[in-house]
Coordinates of C-alpha atoms and ligand atoms in Angstrom, one line a residue:
X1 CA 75.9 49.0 55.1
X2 CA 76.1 46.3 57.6
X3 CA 78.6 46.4 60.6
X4 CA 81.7 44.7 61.0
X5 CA 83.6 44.4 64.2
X6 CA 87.4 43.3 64.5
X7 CA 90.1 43.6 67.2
X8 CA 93.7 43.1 67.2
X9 CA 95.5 43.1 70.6
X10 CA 98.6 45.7 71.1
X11 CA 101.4 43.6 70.7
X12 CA 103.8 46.3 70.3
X13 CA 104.6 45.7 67.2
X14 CA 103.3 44.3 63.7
X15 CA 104.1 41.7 61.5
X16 CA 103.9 40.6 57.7
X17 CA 101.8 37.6 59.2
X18 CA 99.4 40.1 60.6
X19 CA 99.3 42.5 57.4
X20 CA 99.0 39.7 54.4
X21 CA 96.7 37.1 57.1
X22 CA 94.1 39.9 58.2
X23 CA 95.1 43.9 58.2
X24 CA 95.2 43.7 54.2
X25 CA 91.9 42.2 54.7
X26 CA 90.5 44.5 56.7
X27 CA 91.8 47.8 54.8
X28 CA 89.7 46.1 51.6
X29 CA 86.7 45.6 53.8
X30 CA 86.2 49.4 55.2
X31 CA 85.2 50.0 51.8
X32 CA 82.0 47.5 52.0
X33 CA 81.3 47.7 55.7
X34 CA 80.6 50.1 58.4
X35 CA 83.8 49.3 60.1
X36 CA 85.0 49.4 64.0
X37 CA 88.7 48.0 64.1
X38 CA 89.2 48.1 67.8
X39 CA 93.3 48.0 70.1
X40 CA 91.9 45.5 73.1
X41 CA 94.1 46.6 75.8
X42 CA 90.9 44.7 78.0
X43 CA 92.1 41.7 76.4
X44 CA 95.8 42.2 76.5
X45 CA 95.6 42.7 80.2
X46 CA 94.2 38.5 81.2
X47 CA 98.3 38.2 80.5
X48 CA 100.9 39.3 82.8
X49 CA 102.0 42.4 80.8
X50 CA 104.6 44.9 81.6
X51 CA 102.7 47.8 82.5
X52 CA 105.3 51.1 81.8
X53 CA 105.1 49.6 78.3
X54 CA 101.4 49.4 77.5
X55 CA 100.4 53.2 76.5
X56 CA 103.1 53.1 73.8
X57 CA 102.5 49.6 72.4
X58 CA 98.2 50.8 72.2
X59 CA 99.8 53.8 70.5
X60 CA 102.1 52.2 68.3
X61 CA 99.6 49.9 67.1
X62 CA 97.4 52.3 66.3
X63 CA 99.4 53.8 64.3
X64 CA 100.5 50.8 62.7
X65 CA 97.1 50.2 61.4
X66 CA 96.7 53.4 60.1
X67 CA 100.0 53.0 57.9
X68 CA 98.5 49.6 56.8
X69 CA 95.5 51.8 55.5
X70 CA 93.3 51.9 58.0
X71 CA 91.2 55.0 57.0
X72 CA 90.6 58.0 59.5
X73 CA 86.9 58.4 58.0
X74 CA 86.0 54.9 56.6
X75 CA 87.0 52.7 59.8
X76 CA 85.7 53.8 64.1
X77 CA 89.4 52.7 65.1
X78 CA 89.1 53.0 68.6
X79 CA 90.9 52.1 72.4
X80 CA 88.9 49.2 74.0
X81 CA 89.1 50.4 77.3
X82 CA 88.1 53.9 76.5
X83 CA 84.7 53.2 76.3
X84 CA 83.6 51.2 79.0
X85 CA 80.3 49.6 77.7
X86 CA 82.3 46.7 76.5
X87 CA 82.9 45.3 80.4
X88 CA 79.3 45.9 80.9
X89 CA 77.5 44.1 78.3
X90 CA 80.2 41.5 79.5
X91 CA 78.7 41.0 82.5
X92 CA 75.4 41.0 81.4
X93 CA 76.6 38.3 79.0
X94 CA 78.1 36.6 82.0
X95 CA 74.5 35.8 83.1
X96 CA 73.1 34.1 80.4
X97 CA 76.0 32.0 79.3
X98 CA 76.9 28.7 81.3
X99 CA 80.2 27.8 82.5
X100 CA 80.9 24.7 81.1
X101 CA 80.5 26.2 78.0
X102 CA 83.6 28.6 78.3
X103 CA 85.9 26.0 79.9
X104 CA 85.4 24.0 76.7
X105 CA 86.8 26.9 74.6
X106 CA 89.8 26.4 72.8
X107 CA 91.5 28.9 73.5
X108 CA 90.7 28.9 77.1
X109 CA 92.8 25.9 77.4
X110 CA 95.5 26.7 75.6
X111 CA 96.1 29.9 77.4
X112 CA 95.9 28.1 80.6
X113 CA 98.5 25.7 79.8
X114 CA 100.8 28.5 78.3
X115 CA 100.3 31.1 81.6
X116 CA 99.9 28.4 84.6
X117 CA 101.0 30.8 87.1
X118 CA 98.0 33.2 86.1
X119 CA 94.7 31.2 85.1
X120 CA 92.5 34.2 85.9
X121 CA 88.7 34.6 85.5
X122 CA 89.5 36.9 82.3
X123 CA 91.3 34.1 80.3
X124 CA 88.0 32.3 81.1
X125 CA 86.0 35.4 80.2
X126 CA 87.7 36.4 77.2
X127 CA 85.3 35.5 74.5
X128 CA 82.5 37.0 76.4
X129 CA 84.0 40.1 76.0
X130 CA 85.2 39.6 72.7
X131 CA 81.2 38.9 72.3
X132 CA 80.2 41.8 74.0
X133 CA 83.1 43.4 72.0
X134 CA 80.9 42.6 68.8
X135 CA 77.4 43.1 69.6
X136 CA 77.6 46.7 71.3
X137 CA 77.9 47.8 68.3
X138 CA 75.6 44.8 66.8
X139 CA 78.3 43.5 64.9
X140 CA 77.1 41.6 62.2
X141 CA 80.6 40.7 60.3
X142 CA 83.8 39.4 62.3
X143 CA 87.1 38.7 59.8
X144 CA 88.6 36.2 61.7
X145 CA 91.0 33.6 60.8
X146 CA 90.0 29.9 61.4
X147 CA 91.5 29.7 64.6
X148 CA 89.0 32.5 65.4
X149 CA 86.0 30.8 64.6
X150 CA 84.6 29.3 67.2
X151 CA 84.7 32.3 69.3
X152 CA 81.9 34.2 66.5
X153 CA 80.1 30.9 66.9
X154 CA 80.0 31.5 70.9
X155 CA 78.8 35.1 70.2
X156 CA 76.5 33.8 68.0
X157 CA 75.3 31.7 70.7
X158 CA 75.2 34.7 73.2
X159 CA 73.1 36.5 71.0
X160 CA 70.7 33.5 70.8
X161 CA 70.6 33.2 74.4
X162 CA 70.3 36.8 75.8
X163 CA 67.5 37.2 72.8
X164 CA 65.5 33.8 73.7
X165 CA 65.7 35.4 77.3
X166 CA 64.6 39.1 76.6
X167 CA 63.3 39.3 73.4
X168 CA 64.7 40.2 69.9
X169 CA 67.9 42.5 70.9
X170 CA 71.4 41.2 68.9
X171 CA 72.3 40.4 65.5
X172 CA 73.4 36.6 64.7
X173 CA 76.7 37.7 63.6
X174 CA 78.9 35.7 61.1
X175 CA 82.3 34.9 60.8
X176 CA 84.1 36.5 57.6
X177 CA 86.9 33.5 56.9
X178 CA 90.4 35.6 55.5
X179 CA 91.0 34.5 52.0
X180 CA 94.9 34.4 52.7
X181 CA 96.2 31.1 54.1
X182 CA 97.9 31.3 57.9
X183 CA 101.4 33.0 57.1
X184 CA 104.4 30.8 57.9
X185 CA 107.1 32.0 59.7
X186 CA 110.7 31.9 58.5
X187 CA 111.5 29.0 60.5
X188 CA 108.9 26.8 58.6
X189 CA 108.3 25.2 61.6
X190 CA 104.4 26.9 62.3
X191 CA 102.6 30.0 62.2
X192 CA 104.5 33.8 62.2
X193 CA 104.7 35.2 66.0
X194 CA 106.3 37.2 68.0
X195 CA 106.5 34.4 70.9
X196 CA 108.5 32.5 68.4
X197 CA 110.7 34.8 67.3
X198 CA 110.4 33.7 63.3
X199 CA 108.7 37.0 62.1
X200 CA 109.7 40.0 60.0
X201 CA 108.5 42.8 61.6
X202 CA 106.2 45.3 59.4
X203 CA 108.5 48.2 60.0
X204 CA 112.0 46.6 60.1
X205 CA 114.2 47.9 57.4
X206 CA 115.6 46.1 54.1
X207 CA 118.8 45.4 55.8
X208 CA 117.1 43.7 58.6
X209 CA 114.5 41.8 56.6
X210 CA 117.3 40.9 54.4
X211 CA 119.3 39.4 57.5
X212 CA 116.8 37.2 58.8
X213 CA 115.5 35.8 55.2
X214 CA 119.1 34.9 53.4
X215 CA 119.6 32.8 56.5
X216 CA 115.8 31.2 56.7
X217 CA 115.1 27.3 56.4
X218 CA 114.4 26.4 52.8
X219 CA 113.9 22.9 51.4
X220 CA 116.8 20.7 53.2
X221 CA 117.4 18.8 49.8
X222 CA 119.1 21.9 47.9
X223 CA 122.5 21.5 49.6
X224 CA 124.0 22.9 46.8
X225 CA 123.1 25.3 44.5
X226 CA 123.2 22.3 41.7
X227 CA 120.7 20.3 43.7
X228 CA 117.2 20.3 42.0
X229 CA 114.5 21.4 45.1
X230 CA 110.9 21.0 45.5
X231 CA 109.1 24.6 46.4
X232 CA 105.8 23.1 48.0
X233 CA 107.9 21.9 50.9
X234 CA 109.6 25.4 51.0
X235 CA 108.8 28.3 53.3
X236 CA 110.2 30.6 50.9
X237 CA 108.2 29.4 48.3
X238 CA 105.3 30.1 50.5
X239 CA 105.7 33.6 51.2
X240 CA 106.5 34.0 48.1
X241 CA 102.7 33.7 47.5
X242 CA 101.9 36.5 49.5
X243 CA 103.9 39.6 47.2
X244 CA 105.3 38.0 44.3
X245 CA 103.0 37.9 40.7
X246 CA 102.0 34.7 39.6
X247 CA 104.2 34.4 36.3
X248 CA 106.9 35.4 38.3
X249 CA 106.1 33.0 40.9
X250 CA 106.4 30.0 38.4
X251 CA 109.3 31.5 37.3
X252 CA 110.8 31.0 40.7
X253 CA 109.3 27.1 40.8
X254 CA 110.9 26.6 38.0
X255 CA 114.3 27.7 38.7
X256 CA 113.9 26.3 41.8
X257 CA 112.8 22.7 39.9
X258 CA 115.9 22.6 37.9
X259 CA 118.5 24.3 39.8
X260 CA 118.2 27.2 37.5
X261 CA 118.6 29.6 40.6
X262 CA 120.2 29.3 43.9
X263 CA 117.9 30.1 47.0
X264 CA 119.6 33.3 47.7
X265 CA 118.7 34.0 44.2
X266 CA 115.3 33.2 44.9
X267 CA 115.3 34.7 48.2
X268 CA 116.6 38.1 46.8
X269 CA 113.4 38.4 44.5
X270 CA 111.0 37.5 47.5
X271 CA 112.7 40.7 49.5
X272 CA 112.7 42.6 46.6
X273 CA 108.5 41.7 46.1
X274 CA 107.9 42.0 49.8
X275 CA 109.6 45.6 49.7
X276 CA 107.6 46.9 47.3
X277 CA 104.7 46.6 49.5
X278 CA 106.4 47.4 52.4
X279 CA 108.0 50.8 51.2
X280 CA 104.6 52.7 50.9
X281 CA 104.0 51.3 54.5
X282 CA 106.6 52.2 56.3
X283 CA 106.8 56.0 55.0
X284 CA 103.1 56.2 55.9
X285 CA 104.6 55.3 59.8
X286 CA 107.0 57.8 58.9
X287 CA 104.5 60.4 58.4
X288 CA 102.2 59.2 60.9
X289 CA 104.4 59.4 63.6
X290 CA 105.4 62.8 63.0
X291 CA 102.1 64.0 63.8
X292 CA 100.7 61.9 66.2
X293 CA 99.3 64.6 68.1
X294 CA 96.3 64.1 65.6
X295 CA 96.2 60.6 65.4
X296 CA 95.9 61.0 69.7
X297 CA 92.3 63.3 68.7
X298 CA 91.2 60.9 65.8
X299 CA 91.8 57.6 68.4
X300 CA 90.0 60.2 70.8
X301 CA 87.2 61.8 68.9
X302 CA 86.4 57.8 67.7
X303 CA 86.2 56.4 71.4
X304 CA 83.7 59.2 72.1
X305 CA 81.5 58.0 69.0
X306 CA 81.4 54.4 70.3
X307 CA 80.7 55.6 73.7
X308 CA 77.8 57.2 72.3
X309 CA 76.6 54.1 69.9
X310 CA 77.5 52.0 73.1
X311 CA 75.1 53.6 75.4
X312 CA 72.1 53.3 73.3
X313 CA 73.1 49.2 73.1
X314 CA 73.3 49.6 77.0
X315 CA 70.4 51.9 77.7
X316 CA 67.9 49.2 75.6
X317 CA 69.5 46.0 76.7
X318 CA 68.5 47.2 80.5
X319 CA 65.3 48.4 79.4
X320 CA 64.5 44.7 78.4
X321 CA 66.5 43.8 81.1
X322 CA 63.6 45.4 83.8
X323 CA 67.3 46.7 85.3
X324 CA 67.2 51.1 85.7
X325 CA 66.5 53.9 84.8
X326 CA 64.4 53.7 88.0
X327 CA 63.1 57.1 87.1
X328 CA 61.2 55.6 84.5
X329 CA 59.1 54.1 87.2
Ligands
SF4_1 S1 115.0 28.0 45.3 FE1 113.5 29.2 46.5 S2 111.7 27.8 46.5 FE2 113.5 26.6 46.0 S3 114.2 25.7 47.9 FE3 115.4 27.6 47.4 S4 114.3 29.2 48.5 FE4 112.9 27.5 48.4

């Protein structure tokens, strides 16, 4: 079985935009891969953060992707900072990759305009780790989105250099491209996020969900409930692909064509779809969170297994390094 590495930062909370655009994903893959679904805290901290708040939101995520369907036996879900081996290979990685080659990284720019007052050397760093991330555990599959891609190419490229270097150590890993398109958020305006504040929240109840959607952007041109509308320039329409059957879904373009239903109309059946993924979901948090005394040793007994794999990564990559055990010598 080969090995696939992801990570998803600990937000604090989840999204639909994270379930349908990767967690799905990943709960499908556990069954094909040897799966490690890592919370990077390591990466969360290159952001000012407030700090009373990160053990929960590592906790709650957690736990979050275990109600998704993360599984305890099929998936190494484990606390990036717990095993330590990840900021090591980093800075062995360090070595071998050039500057100028992380300054031109996407990311690295964006993040710099977005956190001025705090350019620090581990927004620069990032997909170093995030390479080192992979190929402890020689990664050899990454789910990303497309907005991910170029950092599996850069590990790729890490793994070329440090083997060109030392010899035949690391796997040429490959990015797994997410079948679901990037999940609008309710605003139509871009992307679902938290920093946008056009989301529904994974865990948020009917009431809630229902709030936010009968009041979300649909296509401007359906004034009135008579007015004909086109559902490929709605949001609505969109996320509709994400729960709603595909007869149904013509169904709703249809309607939505001819003025056969009002948007609320078509809005109540999108809550109604989304629900009846979300229901199973949230009473697995439910449960979850009432024992979370055992999630603590599964998160616990996982980090110690990565340690473990970690260290042999460590141990060879020094031994072809010419770096210790000195008592070797
Ligand atoms: S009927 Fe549905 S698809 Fe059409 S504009 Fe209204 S919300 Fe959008």
């Amino acid at each position: 079985m080969a090995t696939l590495f992801t990570g998803i930062q600990p937000t604090g909370f989840l999204h639909i935009g994270n379930y349908f655009g990767a967690i799905k994903n990943w709960v499908k893959l556990q069954y094909e891969y040897d799966s490690y679904i890592s919370v990077v805290d390591y990466h969360a901290i290159t952001v000012l953060y407030e700090v009373d708040n990160m053990p929960q939101n590592v906790f709650d995520m957690a736990l979050g992707l275990y109600a998704c369907g993360i599984d305890f036996e099929r998936t190494t879900l484990f606390i990036q900072s717990e095993v330590p081996g990840h900021a090591e290979l980093t800075w062995i990685f360090n070595t071998v990759i050039p500057l100028g080659e992380l300054e031109r990284m996407t990311q690295f720019k964006d993040k710099s305009r977005q956190n001025r007052a705090n350019v620090n050397v581990g927004l620069l760093d990032y997909p170093v780790l995030q390479a080192a991330d992979i190929l402890i555990y020689k990664g050899e599959v990454v789910p990303v989105g497309e907005d991910q891609v170029q950092h599996v190419e850069f590990a790729r490229e890490v793994s070329r250099k440090f083997n060109a270097r030392y010899g035949e150590t690391f796997p040429e890993c490959k990015a797994l491209l997410t079948q679901t398109p990037r999940v609008m958020g309710l605003d139509g305006s871009g992307k679902m996020s938290k920093s946008e504040d056009n989301y529904i929240a994974l865990f948020e109840p009917e009431e809630e969900i229902w709030k936010k959607v009968s009041v979300a952007k649909t296509d401007p041109a359906r004034k009135r409930k008579t007015d004909p509308g086109t559902p490929e320039i709605c949001n609505i329409y969109a996320l509709h692909g994400l729960v709603t059957p595909k007869n149904a879904i013509e169904e709703v373009a249809e309607g939505c064509r001819t003025a056969g239903i009002g948007c609320l109309d078509c809005k109540k059946i999108f809550v109604e779809n989304l629900m009846t993924v979300l229901d199973p979901i949230q009473e697995r948090y439910k449960d979850f969170s009432s024992r979370k005394q055992q999630v603590r040793k599964v998160l616990t007994q996982n980090a110690a297994r990565c340690r473990e794999v970690a260290k042999s990564t460590i141990l060879e990559v020094k031994q072809k390094m010419g770096l210790s055990p000195v008592w070797e010598i």
